[in-house]
PDB file of C-alpha atoms and ligand atoms in Angstrom:
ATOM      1  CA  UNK N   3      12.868  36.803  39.529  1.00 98.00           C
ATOM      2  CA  UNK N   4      12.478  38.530  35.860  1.00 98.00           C
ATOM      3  CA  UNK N   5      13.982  37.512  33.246  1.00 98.00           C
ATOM      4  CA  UNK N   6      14.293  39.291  30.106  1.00 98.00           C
ATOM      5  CA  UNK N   7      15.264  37.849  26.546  1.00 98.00           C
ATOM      6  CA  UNK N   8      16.444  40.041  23.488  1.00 98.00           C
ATOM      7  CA  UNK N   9      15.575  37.787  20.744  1.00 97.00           C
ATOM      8  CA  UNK N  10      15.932  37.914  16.709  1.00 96.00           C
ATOM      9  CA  UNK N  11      13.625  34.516  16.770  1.00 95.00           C
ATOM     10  CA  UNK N  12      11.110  34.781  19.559  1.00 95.00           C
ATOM     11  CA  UNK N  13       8.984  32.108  18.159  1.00 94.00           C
ATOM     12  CA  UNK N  14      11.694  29.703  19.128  1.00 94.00           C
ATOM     13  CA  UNK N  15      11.510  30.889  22.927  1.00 94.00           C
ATOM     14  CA  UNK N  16       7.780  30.544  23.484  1.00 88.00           C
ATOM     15  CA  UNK N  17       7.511  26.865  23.793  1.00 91.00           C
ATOM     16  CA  UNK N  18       9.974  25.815  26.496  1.00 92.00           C
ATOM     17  CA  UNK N  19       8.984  27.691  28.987  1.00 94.00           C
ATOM     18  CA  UNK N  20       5.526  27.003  28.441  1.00 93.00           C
ATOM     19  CA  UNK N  21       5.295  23.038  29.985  1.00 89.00           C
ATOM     20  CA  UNK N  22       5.759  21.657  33.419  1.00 89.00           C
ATOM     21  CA  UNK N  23       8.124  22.875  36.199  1.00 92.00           C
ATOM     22  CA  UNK N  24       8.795  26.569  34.714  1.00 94.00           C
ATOM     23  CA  UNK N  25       5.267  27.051  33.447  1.00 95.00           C
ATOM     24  CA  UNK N  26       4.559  26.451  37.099  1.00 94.00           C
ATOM     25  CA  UNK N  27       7.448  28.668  38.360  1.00 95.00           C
ATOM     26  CA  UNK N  28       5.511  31.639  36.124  1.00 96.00           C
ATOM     27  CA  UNK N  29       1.973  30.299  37.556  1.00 96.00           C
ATOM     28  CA  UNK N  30       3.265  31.085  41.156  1.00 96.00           C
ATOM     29  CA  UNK N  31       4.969  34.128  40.498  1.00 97.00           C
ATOM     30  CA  UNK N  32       8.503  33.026  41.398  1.00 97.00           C
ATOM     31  CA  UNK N  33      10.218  33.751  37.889  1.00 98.00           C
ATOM     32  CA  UNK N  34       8.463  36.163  34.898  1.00 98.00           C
ATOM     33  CA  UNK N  35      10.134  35.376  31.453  1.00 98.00           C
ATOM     34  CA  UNK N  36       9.244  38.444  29.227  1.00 98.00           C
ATOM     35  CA  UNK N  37      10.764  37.815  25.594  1.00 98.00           C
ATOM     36  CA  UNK N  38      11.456  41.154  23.358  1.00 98.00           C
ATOM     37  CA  UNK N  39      11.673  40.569  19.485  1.00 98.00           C
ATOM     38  CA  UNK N  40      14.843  42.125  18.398  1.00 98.00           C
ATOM     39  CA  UNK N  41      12.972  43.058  15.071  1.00 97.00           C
ATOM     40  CA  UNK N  42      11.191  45.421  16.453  1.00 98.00           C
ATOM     41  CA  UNK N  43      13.838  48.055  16.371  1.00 98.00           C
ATOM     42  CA  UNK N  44      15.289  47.108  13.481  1.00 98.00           C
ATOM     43  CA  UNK N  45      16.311  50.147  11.149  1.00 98.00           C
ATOM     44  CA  UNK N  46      13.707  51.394   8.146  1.00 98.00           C
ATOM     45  CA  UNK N  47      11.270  50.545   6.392  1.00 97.00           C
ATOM     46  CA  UNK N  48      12.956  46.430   6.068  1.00 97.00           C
ATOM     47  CA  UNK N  49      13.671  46.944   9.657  1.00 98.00           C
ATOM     48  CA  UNK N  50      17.180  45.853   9.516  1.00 98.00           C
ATOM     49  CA  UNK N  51      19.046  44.265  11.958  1.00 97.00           C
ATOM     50  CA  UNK N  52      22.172  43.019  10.725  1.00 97.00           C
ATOM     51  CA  UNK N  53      24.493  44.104   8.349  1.00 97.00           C
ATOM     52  CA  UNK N  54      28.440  42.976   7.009  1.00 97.00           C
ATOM     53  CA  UNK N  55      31.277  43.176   8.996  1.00 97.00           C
ATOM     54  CA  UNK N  56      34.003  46.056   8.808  1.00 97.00           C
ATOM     55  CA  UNK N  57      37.400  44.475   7.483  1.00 97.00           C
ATOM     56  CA  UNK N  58      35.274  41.457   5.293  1.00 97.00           C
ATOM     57  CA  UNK N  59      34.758  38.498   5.830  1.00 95.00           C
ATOM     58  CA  UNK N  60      31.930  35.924   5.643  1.00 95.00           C
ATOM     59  CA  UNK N  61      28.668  36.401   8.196  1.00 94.00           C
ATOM     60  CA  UNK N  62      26.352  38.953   9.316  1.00 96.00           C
ATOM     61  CA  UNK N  63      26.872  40.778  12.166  1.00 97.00           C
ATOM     62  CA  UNK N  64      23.680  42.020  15.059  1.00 97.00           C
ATOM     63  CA  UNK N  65      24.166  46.028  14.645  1.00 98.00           C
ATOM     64  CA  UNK N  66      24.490  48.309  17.474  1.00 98.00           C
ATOM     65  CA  UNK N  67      21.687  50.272  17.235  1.00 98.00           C
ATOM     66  CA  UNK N  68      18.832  48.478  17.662  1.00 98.00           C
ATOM     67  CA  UNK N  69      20.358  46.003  19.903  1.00 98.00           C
ATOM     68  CA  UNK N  70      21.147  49.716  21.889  1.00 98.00           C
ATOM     69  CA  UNK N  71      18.065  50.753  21.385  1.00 98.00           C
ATOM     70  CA  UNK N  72      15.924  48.200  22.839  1.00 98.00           C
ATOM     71  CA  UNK N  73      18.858  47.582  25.898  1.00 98.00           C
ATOM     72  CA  UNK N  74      17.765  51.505  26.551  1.00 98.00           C
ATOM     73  CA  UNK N  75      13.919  51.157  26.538  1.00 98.00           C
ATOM     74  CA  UNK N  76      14.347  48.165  29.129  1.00 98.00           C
ATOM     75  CA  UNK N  77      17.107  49.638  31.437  1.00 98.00           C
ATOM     76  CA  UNK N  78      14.418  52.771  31.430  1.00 98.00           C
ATOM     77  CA  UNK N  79      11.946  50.668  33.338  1.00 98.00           C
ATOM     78  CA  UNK N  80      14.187  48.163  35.721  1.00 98.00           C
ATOM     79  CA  UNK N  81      17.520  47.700  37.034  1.00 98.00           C
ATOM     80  CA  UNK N  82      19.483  44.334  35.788  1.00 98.00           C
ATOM     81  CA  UNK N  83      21.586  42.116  38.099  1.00 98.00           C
ATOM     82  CA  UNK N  84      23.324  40.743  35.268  1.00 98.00           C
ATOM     83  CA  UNK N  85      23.084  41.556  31.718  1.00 98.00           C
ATOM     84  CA  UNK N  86      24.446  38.179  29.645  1.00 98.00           C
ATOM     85  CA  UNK N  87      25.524  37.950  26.265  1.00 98.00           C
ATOM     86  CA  UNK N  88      24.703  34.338  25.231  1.00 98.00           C
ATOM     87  CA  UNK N  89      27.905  33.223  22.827  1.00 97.00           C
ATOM     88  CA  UNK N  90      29.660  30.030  21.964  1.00 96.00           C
ATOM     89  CA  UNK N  91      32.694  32.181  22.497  1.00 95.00           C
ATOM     90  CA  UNK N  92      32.557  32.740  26.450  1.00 97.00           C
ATOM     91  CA  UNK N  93      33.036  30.361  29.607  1.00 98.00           C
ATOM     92  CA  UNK N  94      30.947  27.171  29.359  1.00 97.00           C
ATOM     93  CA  UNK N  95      27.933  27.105  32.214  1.00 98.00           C
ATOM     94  CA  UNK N  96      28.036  25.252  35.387  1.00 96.00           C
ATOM     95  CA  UNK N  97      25.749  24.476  38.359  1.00 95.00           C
ATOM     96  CA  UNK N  98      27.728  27.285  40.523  1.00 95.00           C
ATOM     97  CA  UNK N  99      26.771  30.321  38.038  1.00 97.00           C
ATOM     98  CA  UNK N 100      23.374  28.485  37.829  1.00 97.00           C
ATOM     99  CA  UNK N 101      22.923  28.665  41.870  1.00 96.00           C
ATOM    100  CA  UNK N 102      24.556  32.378  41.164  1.00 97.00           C
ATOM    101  CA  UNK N 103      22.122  33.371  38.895  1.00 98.00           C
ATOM    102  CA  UNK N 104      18.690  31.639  40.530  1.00 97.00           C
ATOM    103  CA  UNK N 105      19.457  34.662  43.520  1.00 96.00           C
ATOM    104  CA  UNK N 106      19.088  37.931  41.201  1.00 98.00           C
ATOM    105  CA  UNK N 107      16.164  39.717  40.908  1.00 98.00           C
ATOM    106  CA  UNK N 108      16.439  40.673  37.574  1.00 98.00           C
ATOM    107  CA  UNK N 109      18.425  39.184  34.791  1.00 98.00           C
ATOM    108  CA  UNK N 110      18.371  40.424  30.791  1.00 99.00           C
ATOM    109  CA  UNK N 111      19.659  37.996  28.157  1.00 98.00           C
ATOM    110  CA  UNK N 112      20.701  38.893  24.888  1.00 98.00           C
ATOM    111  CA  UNK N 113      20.599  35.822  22.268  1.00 97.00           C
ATOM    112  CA  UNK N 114      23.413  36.232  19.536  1.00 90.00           C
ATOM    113  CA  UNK N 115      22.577  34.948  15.524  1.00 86.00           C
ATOM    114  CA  UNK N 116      25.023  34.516  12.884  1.00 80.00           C
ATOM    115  CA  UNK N 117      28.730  36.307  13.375  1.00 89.00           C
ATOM    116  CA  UNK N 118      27.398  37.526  16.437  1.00 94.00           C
ATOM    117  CA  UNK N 119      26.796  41.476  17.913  1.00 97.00           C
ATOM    118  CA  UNK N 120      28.786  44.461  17.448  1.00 98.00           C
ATOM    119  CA  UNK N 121      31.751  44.386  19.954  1.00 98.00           C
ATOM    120  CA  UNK N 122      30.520  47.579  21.692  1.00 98.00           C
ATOM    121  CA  UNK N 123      27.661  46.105  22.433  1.00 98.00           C
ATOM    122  CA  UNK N 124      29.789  43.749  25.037  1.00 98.00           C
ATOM    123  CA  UNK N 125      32.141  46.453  25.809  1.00 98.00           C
ATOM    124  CA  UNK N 126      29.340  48.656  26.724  1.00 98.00           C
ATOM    125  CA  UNK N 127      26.628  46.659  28.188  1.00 98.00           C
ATOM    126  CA  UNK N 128      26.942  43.191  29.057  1.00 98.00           C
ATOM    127  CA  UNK N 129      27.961  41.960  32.301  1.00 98.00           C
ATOM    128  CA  UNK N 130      28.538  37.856  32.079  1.00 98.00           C
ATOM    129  CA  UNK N 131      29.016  36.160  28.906  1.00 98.00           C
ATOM    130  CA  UNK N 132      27.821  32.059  28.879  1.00 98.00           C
ATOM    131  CA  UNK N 133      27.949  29.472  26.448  1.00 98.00           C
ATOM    132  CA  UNK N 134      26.607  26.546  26.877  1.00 98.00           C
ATOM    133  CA  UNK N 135      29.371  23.717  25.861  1.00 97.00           C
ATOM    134  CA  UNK N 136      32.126  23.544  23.301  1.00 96.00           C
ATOM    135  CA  UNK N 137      29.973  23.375  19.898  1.00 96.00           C
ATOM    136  CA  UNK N 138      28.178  25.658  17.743  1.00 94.00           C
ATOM    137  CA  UNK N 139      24.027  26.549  17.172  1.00 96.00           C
ATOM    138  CA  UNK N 140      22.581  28.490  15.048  1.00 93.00           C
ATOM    139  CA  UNK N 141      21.829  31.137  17.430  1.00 95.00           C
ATOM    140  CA  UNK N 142      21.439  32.126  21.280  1.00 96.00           C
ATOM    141  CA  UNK N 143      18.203  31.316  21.887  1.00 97.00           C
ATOM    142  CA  UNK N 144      18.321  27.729  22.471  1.00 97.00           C
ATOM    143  CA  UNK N 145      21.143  28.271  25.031  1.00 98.00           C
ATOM    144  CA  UNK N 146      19.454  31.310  26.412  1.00 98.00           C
ATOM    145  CA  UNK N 147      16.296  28.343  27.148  1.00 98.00           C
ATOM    146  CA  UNK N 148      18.763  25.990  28.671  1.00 98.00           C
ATOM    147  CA  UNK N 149      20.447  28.204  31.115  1.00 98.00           C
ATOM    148  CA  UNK N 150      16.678  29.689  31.788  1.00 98.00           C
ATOM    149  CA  UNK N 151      15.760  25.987  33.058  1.00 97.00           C
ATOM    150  CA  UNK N 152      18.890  25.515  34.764  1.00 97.00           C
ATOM    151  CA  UNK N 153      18.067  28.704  36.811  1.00 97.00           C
ATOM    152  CA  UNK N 154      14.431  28.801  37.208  1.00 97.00           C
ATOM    153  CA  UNK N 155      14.043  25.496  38.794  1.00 95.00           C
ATOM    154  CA  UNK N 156      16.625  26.599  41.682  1.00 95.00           C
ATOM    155  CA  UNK N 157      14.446  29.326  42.636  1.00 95.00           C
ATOM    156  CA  UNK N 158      13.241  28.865  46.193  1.00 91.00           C
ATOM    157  CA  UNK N 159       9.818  27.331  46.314  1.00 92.00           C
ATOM    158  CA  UNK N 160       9.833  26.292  42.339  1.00 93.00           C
ATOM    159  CA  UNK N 161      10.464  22.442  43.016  1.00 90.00           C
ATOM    160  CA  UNK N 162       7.692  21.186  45.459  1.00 78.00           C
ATOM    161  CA  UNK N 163      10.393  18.434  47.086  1.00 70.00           C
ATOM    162  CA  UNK N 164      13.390  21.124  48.256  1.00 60.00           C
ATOM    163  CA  UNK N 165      15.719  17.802  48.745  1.00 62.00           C
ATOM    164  CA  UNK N 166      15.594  16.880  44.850  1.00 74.00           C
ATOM    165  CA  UNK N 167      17.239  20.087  43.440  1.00 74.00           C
ATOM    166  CA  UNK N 168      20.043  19.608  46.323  1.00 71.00           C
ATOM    167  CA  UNK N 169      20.850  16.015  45.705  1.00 74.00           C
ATOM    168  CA  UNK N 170      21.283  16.573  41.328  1.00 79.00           C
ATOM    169  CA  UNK N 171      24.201  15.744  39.675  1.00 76.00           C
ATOM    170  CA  UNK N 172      26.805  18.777  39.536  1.00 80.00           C
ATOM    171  CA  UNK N 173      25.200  20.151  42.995  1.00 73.00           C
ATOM    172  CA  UNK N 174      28.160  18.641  44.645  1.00 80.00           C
ATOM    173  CA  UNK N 175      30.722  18.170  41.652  1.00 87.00           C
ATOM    174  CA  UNK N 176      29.811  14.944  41.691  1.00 94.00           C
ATOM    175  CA  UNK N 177      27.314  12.629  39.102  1.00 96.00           C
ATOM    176  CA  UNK N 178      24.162  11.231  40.750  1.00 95.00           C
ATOM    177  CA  UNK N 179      24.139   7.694  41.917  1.00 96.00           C
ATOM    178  CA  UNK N 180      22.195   5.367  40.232  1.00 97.00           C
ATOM    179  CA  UNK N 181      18.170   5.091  40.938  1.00 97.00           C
ATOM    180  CA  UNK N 182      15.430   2.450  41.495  1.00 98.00           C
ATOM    181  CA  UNK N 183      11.764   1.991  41.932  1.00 98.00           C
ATOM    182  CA  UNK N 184       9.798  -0.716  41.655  1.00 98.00           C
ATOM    183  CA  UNK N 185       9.123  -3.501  41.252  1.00 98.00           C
ATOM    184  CA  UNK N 186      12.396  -4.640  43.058  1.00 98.00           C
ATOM    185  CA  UNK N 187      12.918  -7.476  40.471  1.00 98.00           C
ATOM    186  CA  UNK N 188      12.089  -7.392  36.508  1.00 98.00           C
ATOM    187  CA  UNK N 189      13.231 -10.058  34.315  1.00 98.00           C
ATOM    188  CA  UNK N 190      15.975 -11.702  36.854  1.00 98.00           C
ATOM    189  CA  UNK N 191      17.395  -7.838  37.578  1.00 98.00           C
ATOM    190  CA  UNK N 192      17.099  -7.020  41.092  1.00 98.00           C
ATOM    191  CA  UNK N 193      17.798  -3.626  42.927  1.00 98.00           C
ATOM    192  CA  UNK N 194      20.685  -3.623  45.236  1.00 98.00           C
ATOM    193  CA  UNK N 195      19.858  -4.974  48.524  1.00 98.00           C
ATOM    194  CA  UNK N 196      21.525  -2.458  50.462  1.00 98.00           C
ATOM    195  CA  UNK N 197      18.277   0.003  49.026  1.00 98.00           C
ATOM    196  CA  UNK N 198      15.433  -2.373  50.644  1.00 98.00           C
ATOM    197  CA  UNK N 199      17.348  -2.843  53.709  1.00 98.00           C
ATOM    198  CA  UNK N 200      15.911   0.073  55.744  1.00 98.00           C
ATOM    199  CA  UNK N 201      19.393   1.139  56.846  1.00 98.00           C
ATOM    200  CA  UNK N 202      19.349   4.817  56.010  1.00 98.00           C
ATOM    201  CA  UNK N 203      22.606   5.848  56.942  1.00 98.00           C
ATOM    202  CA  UNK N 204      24.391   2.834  55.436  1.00 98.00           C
ATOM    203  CA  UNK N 205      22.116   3.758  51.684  1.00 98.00           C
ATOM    204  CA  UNK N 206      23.499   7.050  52.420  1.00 97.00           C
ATOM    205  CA  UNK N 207      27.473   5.662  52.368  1.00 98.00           C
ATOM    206  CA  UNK N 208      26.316   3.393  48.989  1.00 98.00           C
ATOM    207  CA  UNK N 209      24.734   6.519  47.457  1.00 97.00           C
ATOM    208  CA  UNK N 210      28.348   8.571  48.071  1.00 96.00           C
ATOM    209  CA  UNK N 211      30.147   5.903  47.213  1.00 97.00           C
ATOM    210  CA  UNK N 212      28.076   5.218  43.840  1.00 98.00           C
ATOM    211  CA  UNK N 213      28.432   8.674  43.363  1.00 96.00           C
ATOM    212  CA  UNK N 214      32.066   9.130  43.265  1.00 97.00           C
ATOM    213  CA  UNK N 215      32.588   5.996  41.205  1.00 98.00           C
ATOM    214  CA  UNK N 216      30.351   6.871  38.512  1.00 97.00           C
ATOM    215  CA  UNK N 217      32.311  10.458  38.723  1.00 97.00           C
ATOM    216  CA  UNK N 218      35.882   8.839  38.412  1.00 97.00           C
ATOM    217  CA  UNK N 219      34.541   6.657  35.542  1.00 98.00           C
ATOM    218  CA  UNK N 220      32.745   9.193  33.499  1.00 97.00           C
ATOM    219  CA  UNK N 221      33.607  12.530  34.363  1.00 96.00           C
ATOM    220  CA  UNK N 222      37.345  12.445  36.189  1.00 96.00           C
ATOM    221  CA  UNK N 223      37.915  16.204  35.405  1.00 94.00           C
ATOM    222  CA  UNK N 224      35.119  17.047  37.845  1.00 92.00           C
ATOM    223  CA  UNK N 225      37.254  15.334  40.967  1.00 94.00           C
ATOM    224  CA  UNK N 226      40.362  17.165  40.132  1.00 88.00           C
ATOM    225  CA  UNK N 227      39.744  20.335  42.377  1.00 69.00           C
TER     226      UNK N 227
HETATM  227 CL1  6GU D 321      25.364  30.559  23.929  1.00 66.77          CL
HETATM  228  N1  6GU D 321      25.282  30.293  21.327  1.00 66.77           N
HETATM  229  C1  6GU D 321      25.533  29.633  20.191  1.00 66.77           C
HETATM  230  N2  6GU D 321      25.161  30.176  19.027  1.00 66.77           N
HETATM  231  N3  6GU D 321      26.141  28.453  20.136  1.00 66.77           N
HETATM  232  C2  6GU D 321      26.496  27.929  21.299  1.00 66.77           C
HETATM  233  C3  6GU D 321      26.267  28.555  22.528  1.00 66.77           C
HETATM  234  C4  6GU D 321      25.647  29.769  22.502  1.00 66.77           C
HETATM  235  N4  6GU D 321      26.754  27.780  23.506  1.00 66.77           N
HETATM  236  C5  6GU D 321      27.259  26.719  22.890  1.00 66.77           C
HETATM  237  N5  6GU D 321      27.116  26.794  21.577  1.00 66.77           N
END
């Protein structure tokens, strides 16, 4: 898969995908995360990028043209998938457009920074808006990391043990069960006997079960369809 981020702060981009399981992802070749610095087509000599919005009103606004610019030079060179706006203002992500999104081939992300982009940017270009939850950051490009994680790692071959990204919480609509290793007693606390006993099937029904508790305790709204 390749991934491509439209960026006004690149800097903040470099590091997360630079540790562990999706530096490894890039190592094998599974997933290529190429980020473009917005500035770079800014207009003039200050290379603007934003400017005030028509009608007033506090906030800078992303302009259209070198966001269009720079959406032109990469559409010149590959087809996209998807193109996603990243914006507080869209439908919150979920494992489903995760498992969605690990299967494209090529994906370009556009990271929004203080009022936002031009509306014809959206009307013109993007395919799938995403925010991340029901608060605001200061820009895109955190969000745009998180829902790179959240679809790197289900790219086939990216976690060695295939079982662990199938069993997560969310995979299922449900929360994970609770987990142990050893030893299997610390300070008086012991691990549930049913998870020494051997009896796979039966941890299987305890895992479920554990599962769907800790669901209907924490997160009812997940059990509801
Ligand atoms: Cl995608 N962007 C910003 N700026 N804030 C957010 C978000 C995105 N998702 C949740 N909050």
């Amino acid at each position: 898969m390749r991934i491509d981020i439209i960026s006004v702060a690149p800097n903040l981009l470099e590091s997360p995908f630079n540790h562990s399981i999706i530096k490894r992802a890039q190592d094998k070749g599974l997933a290529e995360i190429v980020i473009h610095d917005l500035r770079k087509f800014g207009l003039g000599n200050y290379k603007q990028i934003d400017d005030t919005q028509f009608g007033g009103g506090a906030g800078m606004v992303l302009m259209i043209e070198p966001i269009s610019n720079c959406i032109k030079q990469l559409l010149a060179e590959r087809e996209y998938d998807e193109v996603i706006y990243m914006t507080p203002d869209a439908k919150t992500l979920n494992q489903s457009t995760a498992n969605t999104l690990s299967l494209k081939e090529n994906i370009l992300i556009l990271t929004g920074h203080y009022k936002g982009v031009d509306q014809r940017i959206r009307d013109k270009y993007i395919t799938k808006e995403i925010s991340i939850g029901d608060y605001v950051l200061t820009g895109g490009e955190l969000a745009a990391a998180v829902l790179v994680d959240a679809v790197v790692r289900l790219i086939p071959g990216v976690i060695g043990d295939e079982q662990s990204a199938l069993t997560d919480s969310f995979q299922d609509n449900l929360l994970s069960p609770p987990v142990y290793t050893r030893p299997a007693e610390f300070d008086g606390m012991k691990v549930p006997a049913i998870l020494l006993s051997g009896n796979f099937p039966k941890i299987d029904d305890w895992r479920s079960d554990q599962a769907y508790k800790r669901t209907q305790q924490i997160r009812p709204d997940l059990l509801d369809d």
